[in-house]
JSON list of C-alpha atoms and ligand atoms in Angstrom, two decimals:
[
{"chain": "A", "resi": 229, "resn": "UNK", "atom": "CA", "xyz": [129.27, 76.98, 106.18]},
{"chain": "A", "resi": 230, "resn": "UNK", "atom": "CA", "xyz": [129.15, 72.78, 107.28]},
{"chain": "A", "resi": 231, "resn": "UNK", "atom": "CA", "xyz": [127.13, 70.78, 105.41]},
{"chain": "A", "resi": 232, "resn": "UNK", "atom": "CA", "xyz": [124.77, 70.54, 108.30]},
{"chain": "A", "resi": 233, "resn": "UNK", "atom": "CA", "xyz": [123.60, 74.47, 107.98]},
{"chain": "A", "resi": 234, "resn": "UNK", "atom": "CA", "xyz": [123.52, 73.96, 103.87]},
{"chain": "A", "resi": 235, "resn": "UNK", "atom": "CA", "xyz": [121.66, 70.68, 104.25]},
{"chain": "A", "resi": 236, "resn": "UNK", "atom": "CA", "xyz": [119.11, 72.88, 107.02]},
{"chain": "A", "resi": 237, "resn": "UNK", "atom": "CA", "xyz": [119.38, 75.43, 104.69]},
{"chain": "A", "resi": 238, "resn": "UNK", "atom": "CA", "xyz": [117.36, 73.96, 101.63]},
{"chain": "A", "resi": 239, "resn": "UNK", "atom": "CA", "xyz": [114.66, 72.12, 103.76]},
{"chain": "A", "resi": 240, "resn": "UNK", "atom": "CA", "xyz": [111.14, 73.33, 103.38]},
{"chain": "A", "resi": 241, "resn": "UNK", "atom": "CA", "xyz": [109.87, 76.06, 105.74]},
{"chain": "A", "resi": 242, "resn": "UNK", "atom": "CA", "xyz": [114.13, 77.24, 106.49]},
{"chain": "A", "resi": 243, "resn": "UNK", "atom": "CA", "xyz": [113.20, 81.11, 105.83]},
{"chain": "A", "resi": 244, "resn": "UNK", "atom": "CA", "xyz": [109.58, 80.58, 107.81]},
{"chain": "A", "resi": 245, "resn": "UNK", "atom": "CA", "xyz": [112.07, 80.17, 111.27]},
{"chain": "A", "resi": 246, "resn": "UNK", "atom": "CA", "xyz": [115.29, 81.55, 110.13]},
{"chain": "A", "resi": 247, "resn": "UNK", "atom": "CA", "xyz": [115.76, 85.44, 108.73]},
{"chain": "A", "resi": 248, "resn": "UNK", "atom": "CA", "xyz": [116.97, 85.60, 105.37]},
{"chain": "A", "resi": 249, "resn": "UNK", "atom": "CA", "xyz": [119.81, 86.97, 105.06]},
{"chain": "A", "resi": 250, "resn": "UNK", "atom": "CA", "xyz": [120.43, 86.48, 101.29]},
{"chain": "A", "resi": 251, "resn": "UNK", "atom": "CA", "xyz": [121.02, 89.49, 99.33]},
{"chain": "A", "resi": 252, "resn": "UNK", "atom": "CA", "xyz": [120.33, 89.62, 95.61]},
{"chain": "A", "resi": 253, "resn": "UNK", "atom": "CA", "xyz": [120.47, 91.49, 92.44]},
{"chain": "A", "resi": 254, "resn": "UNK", "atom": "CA", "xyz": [116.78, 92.89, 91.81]},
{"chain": "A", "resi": 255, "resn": "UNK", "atom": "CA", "xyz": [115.71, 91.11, 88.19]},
{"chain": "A", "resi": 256, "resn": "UNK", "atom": "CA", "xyz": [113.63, 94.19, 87.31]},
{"chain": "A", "resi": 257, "resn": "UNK", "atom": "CA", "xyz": [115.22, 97.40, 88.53]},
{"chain": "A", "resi": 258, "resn": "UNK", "atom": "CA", "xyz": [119.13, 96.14, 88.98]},
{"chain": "A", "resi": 259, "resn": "UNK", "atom": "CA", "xyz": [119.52, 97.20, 92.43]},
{"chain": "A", "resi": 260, "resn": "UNK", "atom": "CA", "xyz": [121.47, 95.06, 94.49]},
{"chain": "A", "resi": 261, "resn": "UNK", "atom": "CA", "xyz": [119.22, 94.37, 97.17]},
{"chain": "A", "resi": 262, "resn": "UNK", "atom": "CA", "xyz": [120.89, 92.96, 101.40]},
{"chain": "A", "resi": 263, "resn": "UNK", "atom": "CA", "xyz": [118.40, 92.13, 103.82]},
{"chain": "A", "resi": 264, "resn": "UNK", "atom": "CA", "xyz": [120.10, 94.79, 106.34]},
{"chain": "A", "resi": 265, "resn": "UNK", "atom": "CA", "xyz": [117.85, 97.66, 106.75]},
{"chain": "A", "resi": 266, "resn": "UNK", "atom": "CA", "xyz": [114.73, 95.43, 106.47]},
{"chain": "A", "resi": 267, "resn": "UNK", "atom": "CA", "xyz": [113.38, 95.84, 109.64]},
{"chain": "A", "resi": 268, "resn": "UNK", "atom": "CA", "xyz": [112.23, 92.64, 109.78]},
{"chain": "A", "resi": 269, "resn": "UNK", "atom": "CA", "xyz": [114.12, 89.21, 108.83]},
{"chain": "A", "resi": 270, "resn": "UNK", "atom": "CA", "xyz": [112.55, 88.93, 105.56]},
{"chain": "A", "resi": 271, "resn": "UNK", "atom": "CA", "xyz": [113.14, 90.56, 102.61]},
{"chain": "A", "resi": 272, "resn": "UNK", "atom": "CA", "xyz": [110.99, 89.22, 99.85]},
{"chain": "A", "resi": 273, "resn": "UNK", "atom": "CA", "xyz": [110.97, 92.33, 97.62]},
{"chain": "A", "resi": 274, "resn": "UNK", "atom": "CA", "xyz": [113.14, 95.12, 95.82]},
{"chain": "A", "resi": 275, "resn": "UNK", "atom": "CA", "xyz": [113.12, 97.98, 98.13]},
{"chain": "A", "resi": 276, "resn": "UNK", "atom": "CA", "xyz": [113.70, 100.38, 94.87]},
{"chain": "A", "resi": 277, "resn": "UNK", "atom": "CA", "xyz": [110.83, 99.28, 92.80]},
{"chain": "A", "resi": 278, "resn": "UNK", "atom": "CA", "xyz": [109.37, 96.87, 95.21]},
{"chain": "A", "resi": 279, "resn": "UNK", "atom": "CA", "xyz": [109.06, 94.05, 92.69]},
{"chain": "A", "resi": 280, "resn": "UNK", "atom": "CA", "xyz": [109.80, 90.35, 94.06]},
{"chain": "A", "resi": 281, "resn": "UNK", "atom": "CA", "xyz": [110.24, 86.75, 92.53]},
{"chain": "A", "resi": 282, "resn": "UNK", "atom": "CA", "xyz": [107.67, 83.82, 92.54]},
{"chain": "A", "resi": 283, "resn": "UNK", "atom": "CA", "xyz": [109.72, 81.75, 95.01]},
{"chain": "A", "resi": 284, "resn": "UNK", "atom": "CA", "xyz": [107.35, 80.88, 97.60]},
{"chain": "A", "resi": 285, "resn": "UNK", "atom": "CA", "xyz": [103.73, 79.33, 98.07]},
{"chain": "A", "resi": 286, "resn": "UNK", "atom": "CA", "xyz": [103.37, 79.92, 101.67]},
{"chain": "A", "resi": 287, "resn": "UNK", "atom": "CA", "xyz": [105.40, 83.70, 102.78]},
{"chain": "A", "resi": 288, "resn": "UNK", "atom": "CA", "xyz": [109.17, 81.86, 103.18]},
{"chain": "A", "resi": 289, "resn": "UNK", "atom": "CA", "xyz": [108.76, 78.41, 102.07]},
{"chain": "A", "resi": 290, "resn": "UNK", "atom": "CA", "xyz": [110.86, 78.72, 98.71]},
{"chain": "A", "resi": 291, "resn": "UNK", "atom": "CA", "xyz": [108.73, 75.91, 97.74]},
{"chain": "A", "resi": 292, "resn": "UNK", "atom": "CA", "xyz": [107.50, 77.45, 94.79]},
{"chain": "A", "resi": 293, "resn": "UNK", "atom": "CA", "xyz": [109.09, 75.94, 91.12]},
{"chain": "A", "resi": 294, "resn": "UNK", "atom": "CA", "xyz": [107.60, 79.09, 89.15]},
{"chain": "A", "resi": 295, "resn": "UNK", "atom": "CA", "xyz": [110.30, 81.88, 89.40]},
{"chain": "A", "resi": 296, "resn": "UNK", "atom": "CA", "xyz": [108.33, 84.29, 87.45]},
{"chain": "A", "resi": 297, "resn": "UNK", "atom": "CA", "xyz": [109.09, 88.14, 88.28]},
{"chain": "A", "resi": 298, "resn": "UNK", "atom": "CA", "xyz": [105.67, 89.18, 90.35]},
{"chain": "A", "resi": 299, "resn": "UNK", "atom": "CA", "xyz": [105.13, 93.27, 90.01]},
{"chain": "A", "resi": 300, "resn": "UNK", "atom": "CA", "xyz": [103.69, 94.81, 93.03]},
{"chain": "A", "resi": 301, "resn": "UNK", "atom": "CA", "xyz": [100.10, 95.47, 91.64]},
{"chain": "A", "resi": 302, "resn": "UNK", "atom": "CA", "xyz": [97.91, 97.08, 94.84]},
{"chain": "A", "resi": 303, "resn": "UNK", "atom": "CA", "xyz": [99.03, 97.87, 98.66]},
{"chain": "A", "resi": 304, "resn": "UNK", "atom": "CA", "xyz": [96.03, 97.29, 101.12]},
{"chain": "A", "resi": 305, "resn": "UNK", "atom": "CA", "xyz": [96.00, 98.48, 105.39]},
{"chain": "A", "resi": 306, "resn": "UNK", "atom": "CA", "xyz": [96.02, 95.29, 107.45]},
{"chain": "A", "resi": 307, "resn": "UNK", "atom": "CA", "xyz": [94.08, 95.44, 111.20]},
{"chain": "A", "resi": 308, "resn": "UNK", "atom": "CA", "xyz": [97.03, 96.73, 112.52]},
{"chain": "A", "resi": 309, "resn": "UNK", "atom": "CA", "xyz": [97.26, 99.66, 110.20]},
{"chain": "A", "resi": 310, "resn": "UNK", "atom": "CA", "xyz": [100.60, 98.55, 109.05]},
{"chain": "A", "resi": 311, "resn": "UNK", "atom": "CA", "xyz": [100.78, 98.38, 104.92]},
{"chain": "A", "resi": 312, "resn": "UNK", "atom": "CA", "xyz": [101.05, 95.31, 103.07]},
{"chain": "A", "resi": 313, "resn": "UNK", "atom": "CA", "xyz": [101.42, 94.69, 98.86]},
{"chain": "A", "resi": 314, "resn": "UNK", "atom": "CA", "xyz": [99.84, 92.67, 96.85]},
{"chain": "A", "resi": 315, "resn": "UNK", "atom": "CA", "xyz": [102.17, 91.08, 94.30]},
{"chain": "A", "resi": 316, "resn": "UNK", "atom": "CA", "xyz": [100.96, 89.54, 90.96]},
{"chain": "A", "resi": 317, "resn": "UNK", "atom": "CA", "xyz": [102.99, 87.15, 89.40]},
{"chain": "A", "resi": 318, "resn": "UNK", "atom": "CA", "xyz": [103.48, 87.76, 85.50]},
{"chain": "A", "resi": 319, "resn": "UNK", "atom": "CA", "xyz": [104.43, 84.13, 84.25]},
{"chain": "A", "resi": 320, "resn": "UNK", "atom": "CA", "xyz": [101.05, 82.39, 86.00]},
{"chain": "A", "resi": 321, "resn": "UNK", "atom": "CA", "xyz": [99.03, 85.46, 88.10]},
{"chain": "A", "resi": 322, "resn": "UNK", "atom": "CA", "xyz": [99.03, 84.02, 91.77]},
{"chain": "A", "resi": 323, "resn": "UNK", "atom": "CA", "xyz": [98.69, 87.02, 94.09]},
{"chain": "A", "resi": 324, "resn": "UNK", "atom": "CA", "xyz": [100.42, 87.18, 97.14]},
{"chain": "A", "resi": 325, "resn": "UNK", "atom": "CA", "xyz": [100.33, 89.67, 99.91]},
{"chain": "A", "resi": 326, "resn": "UNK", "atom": "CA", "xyz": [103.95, 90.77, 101.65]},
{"chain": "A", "resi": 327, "resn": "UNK", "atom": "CA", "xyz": [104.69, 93.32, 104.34]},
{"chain": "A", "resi": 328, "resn": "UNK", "atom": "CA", "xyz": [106.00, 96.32, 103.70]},
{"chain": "A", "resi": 329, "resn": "UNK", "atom": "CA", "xyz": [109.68, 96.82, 104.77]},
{"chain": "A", "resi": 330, "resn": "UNK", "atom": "CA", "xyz": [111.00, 99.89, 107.04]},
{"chain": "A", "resi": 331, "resn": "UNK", "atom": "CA", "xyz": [113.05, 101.23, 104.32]},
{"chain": "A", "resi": 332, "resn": "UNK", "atom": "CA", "xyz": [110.29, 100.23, 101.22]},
{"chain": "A", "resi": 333, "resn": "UNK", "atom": "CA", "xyz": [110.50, 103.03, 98.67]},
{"chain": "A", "resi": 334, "resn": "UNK", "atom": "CA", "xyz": [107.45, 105.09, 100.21]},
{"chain": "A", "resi": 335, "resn": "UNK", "atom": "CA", "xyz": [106.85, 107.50, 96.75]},
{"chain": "A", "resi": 336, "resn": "UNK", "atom": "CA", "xyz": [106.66, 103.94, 95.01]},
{"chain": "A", "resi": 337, "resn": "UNK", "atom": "CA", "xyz": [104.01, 102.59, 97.71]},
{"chain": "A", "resi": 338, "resn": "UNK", "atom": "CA", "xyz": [101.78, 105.60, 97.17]},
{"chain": "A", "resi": 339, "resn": "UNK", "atom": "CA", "xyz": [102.25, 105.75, 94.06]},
{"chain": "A", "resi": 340, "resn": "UNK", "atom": "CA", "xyz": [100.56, 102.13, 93.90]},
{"chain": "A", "resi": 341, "resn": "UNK", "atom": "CA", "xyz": [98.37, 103.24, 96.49]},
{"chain": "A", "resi": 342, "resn": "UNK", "atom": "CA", "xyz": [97.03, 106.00, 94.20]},
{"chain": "A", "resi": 343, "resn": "UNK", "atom": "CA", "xyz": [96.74, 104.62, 90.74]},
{"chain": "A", "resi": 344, "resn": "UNK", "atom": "CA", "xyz": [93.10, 102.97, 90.85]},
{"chain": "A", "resi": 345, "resn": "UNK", "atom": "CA", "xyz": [92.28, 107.06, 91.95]},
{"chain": "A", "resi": 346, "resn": "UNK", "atom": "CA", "xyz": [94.32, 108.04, 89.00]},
{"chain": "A", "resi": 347, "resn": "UNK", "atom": "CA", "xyz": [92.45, 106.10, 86.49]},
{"chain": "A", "resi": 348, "resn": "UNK", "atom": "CA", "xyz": [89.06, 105.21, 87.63]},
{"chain": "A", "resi": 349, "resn": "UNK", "atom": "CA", "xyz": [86.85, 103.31, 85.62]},
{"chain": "A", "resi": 350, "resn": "UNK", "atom": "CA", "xyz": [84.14, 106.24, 84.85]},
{"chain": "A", "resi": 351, "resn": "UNK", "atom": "CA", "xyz": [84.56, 110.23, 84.23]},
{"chain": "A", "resi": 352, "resn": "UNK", "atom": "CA", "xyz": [85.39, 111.43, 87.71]},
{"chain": "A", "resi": 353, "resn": "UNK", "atom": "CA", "xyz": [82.74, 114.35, 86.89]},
{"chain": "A", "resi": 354, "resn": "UNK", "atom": "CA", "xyz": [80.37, 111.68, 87.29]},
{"chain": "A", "resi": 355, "resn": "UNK", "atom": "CA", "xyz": [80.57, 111.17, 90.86]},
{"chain": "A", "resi": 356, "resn": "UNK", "atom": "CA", "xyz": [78.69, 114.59, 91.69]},
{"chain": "A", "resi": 357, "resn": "UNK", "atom": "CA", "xyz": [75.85, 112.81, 89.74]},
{"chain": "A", "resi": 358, "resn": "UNK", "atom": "CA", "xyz": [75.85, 109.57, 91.34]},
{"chain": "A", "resi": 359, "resn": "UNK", "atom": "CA", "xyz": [76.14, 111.08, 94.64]},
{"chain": "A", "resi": 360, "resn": "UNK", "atom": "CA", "xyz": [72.81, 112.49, 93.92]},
{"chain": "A", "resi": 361, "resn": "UNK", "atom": "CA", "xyz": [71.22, 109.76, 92.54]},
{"chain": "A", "resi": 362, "resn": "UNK", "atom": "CA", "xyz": [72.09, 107.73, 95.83]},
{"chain": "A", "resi": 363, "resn": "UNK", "atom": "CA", "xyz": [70.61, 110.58, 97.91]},
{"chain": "A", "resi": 364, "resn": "UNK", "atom": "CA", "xyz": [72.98, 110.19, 100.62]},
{"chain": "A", "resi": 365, "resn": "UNK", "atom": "CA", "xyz": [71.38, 106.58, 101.89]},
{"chain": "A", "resi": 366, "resn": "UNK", "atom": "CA", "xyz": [74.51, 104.71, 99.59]},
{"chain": "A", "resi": 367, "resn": "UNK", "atom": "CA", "xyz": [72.45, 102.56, 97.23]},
{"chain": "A", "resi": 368, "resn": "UNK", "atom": "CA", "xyz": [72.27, 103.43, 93.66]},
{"chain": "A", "resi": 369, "resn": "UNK", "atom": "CA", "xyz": [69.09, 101.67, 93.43]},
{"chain": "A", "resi": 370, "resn": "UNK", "atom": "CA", "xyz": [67.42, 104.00, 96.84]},
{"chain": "B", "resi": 92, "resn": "LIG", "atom": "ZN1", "xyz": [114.00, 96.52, 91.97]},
{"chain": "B", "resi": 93, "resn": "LIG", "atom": "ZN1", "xyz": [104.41, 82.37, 89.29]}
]
């Protein structure tokens, strides 16, 4: 590489116009992680256990200093029904939101997906009950 790409290379917004193509060694599960396979030109997260690193403020910028390991802590459906995750950074809690990638671990995703369902914050035999008590109009207070 010149010292005109490496110089391009470390300027602020480089990965918002150019695909990464970095690969890496994930920090949490120890898979080593190339961009090929992707699906898109970034690859911001461990495919395996879909865990990424606090390196960017905006999606790409690598402007972030933090570097803390952020677990991937929800997945929500964007308008175009295509799955995103919600990251959560452990050293200082920002939340981002990332794509999912074509070859994201998909039992992983779900499982994410299903683990507010999995431990809901009353008895699940409660829900007949408060069905009834909204009386089908969905307000607790009707
Ligand atoms: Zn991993
Ligand atoms: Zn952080």
């Amino acid at each position: 590489m010149n010292r005109e790409n490496k110089r391009k290379m470390y300027e602020k917004g480089y990965y918002k116009t150019h695909p990464c193509a970095e690969s890496f060694t994930c920090r949490v599960c120890g898979r080593p992680v190339v961009s090929v396979g992707a699906g898109s030109g970034h690859r911001n997260h461990c495919p395996n256990c879909l865990s990424s690193l606090h390196l960017d403020d905006e999606p790409g910028d690598r402007t972030a200093d933090c570097g803390g390991v952020m677990d991937p802590v929800a997945v929500w459906v964007r308008k175009n029904r295509e799955w995103a995750v919600i990251h959560r950074c452990r050293r200082c809690g920002t939340l981002h939101s990332n794509r999912v990638a074509a070859d994201d671990n998909p039992m992983k995703l779900m499982s994410i997906a299903m683990k507010p369902l999995c431990e809901p914050p009353f008895p699940l035999e409660r829900i007949e009950e408060m069905t009834a008590l909204m009386g089908g109009n969905g307000c607790l207070n009707g």
